[in-house]
mmCIF file of C-alpha atoms in Angstrom:
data_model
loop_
_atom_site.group_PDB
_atom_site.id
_atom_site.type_symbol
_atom_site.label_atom_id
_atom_site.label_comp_id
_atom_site.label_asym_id
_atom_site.label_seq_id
_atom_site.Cartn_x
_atom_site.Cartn_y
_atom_site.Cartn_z
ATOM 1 C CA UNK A 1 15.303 -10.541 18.292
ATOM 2 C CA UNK A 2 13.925 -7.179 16.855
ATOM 3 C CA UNK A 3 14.973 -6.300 13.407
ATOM 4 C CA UNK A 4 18.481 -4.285 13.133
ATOM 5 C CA UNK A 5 16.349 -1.849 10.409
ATOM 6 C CA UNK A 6 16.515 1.405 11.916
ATOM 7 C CA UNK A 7 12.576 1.992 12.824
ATOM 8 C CA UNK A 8 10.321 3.441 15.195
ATOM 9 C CA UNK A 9 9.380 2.451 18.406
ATOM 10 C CA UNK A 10 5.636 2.328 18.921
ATOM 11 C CA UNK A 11 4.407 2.293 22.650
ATOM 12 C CA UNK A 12 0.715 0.992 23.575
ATOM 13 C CA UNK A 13 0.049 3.019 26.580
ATOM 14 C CA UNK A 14 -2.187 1.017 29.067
ATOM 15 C CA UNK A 15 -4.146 -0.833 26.856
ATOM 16 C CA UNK A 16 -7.215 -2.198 27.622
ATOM 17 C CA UNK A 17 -8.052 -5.659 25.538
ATOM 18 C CA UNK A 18 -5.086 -8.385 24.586
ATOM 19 C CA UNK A 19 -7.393 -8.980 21.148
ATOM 20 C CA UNK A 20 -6.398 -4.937 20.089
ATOM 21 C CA UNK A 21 -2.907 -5.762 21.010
ATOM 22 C CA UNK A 22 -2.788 -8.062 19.278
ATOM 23 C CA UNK A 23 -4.450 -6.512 15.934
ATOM 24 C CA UNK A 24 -1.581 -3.595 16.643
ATOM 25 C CA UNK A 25 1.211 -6.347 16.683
ATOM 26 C CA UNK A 26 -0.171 -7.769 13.230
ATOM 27 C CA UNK A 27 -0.268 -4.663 11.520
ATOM 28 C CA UNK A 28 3.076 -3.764 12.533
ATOM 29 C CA UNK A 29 4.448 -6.436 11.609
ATOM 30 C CA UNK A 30 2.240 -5.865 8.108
ATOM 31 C CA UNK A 31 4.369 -3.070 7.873
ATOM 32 C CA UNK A 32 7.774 -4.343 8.996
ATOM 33 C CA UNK A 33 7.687 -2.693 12.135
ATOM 34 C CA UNK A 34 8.723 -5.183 15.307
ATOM 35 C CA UNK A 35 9.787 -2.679 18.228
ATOM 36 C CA UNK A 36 6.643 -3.017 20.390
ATOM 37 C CA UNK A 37 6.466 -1.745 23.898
ATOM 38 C CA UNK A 38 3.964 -1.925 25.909
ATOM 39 C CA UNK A 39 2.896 0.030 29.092
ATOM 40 C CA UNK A 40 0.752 -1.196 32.096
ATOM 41 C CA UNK A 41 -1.627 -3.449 30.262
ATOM 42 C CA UNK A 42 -4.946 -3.631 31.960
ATOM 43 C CA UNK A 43 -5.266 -6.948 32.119
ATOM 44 C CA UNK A 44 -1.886 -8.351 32.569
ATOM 45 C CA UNK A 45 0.871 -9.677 30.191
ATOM 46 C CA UNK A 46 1.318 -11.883 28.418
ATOM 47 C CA UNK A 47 -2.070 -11.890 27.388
ATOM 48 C CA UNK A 48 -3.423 -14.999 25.567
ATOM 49 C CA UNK A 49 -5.793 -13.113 23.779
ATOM 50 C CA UNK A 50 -3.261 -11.116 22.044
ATOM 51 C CA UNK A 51 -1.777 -13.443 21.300
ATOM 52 C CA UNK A 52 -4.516 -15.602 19.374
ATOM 53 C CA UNK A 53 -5.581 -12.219 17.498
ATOM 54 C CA UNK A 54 -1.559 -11.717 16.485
ATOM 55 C CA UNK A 55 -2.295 -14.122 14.018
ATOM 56 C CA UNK A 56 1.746 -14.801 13.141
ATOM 57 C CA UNK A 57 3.355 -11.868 14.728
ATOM 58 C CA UNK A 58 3.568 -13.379 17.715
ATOM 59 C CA UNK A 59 7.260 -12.564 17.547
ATOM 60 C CA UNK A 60 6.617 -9.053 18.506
ATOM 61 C CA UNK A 61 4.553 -9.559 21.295
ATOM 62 C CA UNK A 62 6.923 -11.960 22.910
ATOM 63 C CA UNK A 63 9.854 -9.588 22.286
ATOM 64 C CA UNK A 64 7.741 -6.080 23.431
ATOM 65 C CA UNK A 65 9.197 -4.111 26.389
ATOM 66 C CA UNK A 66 6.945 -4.116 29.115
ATOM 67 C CA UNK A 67 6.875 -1.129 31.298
ATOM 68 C CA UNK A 68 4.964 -0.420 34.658
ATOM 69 C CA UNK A 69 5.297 3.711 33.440
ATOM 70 C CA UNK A 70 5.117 5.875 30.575
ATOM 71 C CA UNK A 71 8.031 7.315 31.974
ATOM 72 C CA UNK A 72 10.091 4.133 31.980
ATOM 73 C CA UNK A 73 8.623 3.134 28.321
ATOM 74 C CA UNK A 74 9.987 6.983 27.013
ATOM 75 C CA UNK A 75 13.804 7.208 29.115
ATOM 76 C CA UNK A 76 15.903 5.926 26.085
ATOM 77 C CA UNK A 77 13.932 7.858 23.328
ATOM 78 C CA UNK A 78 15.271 11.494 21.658
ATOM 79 C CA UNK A 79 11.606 12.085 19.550
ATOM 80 C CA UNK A 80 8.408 11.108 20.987
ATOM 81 C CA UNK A 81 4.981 11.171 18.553
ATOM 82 C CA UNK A 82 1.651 11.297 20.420
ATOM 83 C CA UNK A 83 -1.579 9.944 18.392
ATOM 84 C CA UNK A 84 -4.444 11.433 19.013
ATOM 85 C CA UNK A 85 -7.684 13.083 17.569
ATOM 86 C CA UNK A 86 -8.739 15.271 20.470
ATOM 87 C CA UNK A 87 -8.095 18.574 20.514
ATOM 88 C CA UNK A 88 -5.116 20.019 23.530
ATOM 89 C CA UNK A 89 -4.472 22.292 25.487
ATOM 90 C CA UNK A 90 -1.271 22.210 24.515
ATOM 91 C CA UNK A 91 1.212 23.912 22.321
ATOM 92 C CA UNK A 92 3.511 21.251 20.057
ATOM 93 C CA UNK A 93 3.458 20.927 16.183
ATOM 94 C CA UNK A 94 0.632 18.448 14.631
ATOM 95 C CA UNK A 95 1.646 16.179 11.665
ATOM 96 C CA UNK A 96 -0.283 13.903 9.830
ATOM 97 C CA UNK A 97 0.587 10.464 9.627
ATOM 98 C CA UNK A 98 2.523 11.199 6.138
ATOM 99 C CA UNK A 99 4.909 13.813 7.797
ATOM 100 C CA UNK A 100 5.110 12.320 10.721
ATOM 101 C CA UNK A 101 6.465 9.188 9.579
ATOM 102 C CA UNK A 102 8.748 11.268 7.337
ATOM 103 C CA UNK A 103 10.482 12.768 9.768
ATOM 104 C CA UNK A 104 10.654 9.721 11.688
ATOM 105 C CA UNK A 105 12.316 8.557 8.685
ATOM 106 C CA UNK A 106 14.704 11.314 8.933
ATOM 107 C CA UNK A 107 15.383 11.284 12.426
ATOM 108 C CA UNK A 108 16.069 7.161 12.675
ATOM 109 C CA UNK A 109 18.084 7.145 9.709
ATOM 110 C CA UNK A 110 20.256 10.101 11.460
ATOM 111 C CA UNK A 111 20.307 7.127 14.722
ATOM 112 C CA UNK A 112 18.148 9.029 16.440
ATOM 113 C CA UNK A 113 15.502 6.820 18.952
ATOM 114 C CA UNK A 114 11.733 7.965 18.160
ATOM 115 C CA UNK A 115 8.593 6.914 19.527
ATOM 116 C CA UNK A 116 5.272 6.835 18.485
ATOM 117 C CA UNK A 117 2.662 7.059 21.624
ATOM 118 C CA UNK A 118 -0.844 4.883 21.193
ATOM 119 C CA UNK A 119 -3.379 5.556 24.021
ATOM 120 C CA UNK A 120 -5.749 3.379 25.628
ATOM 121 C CA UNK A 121 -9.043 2.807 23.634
ATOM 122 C CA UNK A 122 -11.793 4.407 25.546
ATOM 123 C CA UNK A 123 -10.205 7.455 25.423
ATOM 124 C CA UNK A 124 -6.927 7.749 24.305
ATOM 125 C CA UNK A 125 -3.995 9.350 25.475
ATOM 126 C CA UNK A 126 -4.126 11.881 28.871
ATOM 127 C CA UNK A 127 -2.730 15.096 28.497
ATOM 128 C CA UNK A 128 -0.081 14.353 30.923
ATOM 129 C CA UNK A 129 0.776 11.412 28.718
ATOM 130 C CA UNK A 130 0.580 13.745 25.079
ATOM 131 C CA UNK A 131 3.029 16.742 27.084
ATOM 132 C CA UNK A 132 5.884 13.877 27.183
ATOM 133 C CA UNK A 133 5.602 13.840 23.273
ATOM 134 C CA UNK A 134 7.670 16.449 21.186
ATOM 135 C CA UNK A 135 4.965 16.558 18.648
ATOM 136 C CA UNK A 136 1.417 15.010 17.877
ATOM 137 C CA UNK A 137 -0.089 13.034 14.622
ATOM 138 C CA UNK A 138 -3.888 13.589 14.139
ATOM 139 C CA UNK A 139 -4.884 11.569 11.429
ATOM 140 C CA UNK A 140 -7.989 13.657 9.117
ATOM 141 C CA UNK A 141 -10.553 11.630 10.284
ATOM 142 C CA UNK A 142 -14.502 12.615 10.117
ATOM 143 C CA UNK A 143 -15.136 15.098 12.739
ATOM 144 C CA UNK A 144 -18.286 13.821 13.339
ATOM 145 C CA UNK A 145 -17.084 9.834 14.236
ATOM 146 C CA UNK A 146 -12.919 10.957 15.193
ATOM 147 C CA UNK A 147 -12.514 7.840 17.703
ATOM 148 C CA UNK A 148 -10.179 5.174 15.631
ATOM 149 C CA UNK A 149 -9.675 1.465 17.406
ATOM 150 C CA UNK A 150 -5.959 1.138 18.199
ATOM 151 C CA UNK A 151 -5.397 -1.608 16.316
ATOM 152 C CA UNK A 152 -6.479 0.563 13.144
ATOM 153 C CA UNK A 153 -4.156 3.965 14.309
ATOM 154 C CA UNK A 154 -1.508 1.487 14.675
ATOM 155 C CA UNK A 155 -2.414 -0.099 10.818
ATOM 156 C CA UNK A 156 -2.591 3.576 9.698
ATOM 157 C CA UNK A 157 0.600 5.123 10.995
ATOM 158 C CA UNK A 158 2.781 2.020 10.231
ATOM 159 C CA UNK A 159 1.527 2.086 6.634
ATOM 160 C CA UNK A 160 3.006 5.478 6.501
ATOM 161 C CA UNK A 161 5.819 4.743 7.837
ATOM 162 C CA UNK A 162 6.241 1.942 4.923
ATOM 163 C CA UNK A 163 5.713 4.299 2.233
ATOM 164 C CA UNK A 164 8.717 6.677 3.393
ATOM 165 C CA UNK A 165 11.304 3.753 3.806
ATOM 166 C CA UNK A 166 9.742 1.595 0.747
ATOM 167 C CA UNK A 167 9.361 2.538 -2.664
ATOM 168 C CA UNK A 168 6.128 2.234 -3.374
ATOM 169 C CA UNK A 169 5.036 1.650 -7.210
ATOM 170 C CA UNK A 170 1.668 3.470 -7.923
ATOM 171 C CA UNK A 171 0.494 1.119 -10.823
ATOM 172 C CA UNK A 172 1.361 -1.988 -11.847
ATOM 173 C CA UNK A 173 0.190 -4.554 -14.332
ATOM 174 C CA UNK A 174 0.215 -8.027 -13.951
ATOM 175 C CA UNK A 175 1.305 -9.564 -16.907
ATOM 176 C CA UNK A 176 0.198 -13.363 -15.728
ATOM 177 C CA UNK A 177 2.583 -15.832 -18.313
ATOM 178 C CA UNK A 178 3.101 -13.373 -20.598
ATOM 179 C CA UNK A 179 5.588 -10.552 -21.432
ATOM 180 C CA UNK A 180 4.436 -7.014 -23.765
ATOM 181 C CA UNK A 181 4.469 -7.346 -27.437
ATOM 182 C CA UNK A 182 7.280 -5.676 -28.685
ATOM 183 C CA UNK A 183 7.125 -3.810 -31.869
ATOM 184 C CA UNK A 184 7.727 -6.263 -34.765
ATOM 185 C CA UNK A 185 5.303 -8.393 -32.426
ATOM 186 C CA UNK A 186 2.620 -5.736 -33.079
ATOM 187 C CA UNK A 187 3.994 -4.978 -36.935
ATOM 188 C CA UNK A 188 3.520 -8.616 -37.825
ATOM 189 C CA UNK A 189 -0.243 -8.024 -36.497
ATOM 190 C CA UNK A 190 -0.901 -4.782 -38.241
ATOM 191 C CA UNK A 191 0.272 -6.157 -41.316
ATOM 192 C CA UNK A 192 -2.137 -9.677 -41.221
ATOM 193 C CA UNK A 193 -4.754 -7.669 -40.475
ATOM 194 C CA UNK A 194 -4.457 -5.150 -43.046
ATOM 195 C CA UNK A 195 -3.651 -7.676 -46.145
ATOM 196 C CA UNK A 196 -6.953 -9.601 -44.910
ATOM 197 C CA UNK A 197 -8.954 -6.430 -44.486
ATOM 198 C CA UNK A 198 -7.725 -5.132 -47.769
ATOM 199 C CA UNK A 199 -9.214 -8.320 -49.351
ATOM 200 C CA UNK A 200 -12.123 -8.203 -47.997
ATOM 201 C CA UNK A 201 -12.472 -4.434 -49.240
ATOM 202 C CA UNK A 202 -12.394 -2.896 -46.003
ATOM 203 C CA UNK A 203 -9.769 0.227 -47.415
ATOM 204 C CA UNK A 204 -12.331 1.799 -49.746
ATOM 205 C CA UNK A 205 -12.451 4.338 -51.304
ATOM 206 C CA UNK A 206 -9.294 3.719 -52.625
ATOM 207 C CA UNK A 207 -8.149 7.393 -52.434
ATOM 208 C CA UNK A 208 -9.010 6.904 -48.825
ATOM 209 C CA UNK A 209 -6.871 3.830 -48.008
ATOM 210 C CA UNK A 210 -3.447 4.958 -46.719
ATOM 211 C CA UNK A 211 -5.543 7.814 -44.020
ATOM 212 C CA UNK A 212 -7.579 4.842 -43.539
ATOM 213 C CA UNK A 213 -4.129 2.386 -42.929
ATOM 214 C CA UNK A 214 -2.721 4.958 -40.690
ATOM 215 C CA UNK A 215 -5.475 5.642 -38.414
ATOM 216 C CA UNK A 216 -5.820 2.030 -38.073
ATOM 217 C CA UNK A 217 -2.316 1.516 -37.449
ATOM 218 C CA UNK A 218 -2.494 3.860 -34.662
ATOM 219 C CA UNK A 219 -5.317 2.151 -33.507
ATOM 220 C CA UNK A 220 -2.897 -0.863 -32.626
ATOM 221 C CA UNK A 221 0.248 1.090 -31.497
ATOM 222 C CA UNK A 222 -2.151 3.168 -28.905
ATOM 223 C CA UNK A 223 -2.970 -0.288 -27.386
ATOM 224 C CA UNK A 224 -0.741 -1.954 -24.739
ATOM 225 C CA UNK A 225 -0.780 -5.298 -26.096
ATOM 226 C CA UNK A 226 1.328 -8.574 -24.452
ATOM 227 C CA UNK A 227 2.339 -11.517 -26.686
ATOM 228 C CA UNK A 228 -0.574 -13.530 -25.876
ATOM 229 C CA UNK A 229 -3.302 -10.527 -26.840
ATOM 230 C CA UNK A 230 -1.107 -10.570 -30.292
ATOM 231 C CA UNK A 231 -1.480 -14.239 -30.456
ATOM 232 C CA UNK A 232 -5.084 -13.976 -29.806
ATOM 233 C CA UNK A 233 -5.704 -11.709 -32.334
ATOM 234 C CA UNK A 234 -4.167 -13.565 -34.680
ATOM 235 C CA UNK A 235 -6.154 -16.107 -34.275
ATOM 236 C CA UNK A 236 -9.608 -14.429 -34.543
ATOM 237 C CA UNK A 237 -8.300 -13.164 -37.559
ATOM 238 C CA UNK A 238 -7.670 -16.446 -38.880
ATOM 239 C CA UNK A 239 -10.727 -18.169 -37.750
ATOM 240 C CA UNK A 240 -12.591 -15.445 -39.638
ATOM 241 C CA UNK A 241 -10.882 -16.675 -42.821
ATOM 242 C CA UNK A 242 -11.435 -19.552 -42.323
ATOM 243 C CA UNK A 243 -15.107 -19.607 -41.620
ATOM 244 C CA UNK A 244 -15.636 -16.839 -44.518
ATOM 245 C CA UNK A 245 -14.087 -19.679 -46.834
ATOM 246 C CA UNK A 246 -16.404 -22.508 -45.175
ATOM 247 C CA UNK A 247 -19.477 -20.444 -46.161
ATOM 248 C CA UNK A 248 -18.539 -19.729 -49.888
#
């Protein structure tokens, strides 16, 4: 069964190949999308092609509501989307994918029904198709190469719609088996390195020492350093030593 999440509906309106079916219902389900309908499929349904190119969404594909019309697809929805990149003849508001899944957002969460309209892929959606939608999504493609495969629309405007309903983290680090250095972690370092460095007469003049501690201090607290970069540091550190004292 479809997911209870409240989500958008998107329709495939007489598609043309079972493989870009398929490629739509695997990037939905990429997204966490699963309400697929689908609307007089050239070739039939089910299609075994889609199915091979759904590549474990499969689910969706057995669970999408087929529809002989547009019409039929559309009865139960309150908000319909239309994709596409030509220009109309036609007077409705035009979002990008961003908005446009942000008011979908908006509008589901509120238990509203929307629906986001795919056309076929030779030429997309007819205009009698786009005047059933309340508003369009045009995604800022080059002008000069506008037609986008279905499967990659699809891929496009469900990644949207995972950004409004997902927090998304814009950087991350992957800290592997490790964990940051904390700041006695990076104090401990600091201070081996400076009582070897002094030493070895690095801190000269001596007038010029403490600037000379400070910046290099610095040096280490600017750095974002995990336990096993302190660990590693120690060690160079003592393997210098330790070869300085082989040699004399």
């Amino acid at each position: 069964m479809p997911s209870d999440t409240p989500q958008p509906a998107f329709v495939l309106v007489r598609p043309q190949m079972g493989e870009n079916i398929g490629a739509a219902a695997r990037a939905m389900w990429n997204f966490g999308l699963d309400r697929m309908r689908i609307v007089a499929p050239r070739d039939g349904w089910p299609n075994q092609k889609a199915v091979a190119m759904a590549s474990g969404a499969g689910r969706l594909l057995d669970e999408a509501q087929l529809s002989a019309t547009l019409a039929d697809s559309l009865e139960d929805c309150d908000f319909v989307f239309a994709t596409t990149a030509r220009p109309r003849e036609l007077t409705k508001p035009v979002y990008s994918p961003e908005a446009a899944m942000k008011l979908a957002a908006e509008k589901t969460a509120a238990g509203q029904k929307v629906a986001v309209m795919f056309g076929p892929e030779r030429a997309g959606l007819e205009n009698e198709d786009v005047a059933r939608a309340n508003a369009i999504i045009t995604v800022p493609v080059n002008p000069e190469f506008a037609s986008l495969n279905l499967g990659q629309c699809v891929l496009l405007t469900a990644y949207e719609w995972r950004r409004q309903v997902e927090e998304v983290v814009d950087v991350t680090t992957d800290l592997g088996k490790s964990d940051w250095a904390n700041h006695a972690d990076v104090d401990a370092l600091v201070n081996h390195y400076e009582g070897r460095l002094e030493e070895a007469g690095f801190f000269f003049p001596p007038e010029k020492a403490p600037g000379m501690k400070v910046v290099f201090r610095n040096l280490f607290s600017r750095l974002p350093l995990t336990r096993a970069d302190v660990q590693m540091l120690h060690g160079v550190m003592r393997q210098m030593v330790r070869w300085k004292e082989k040699r004399d």
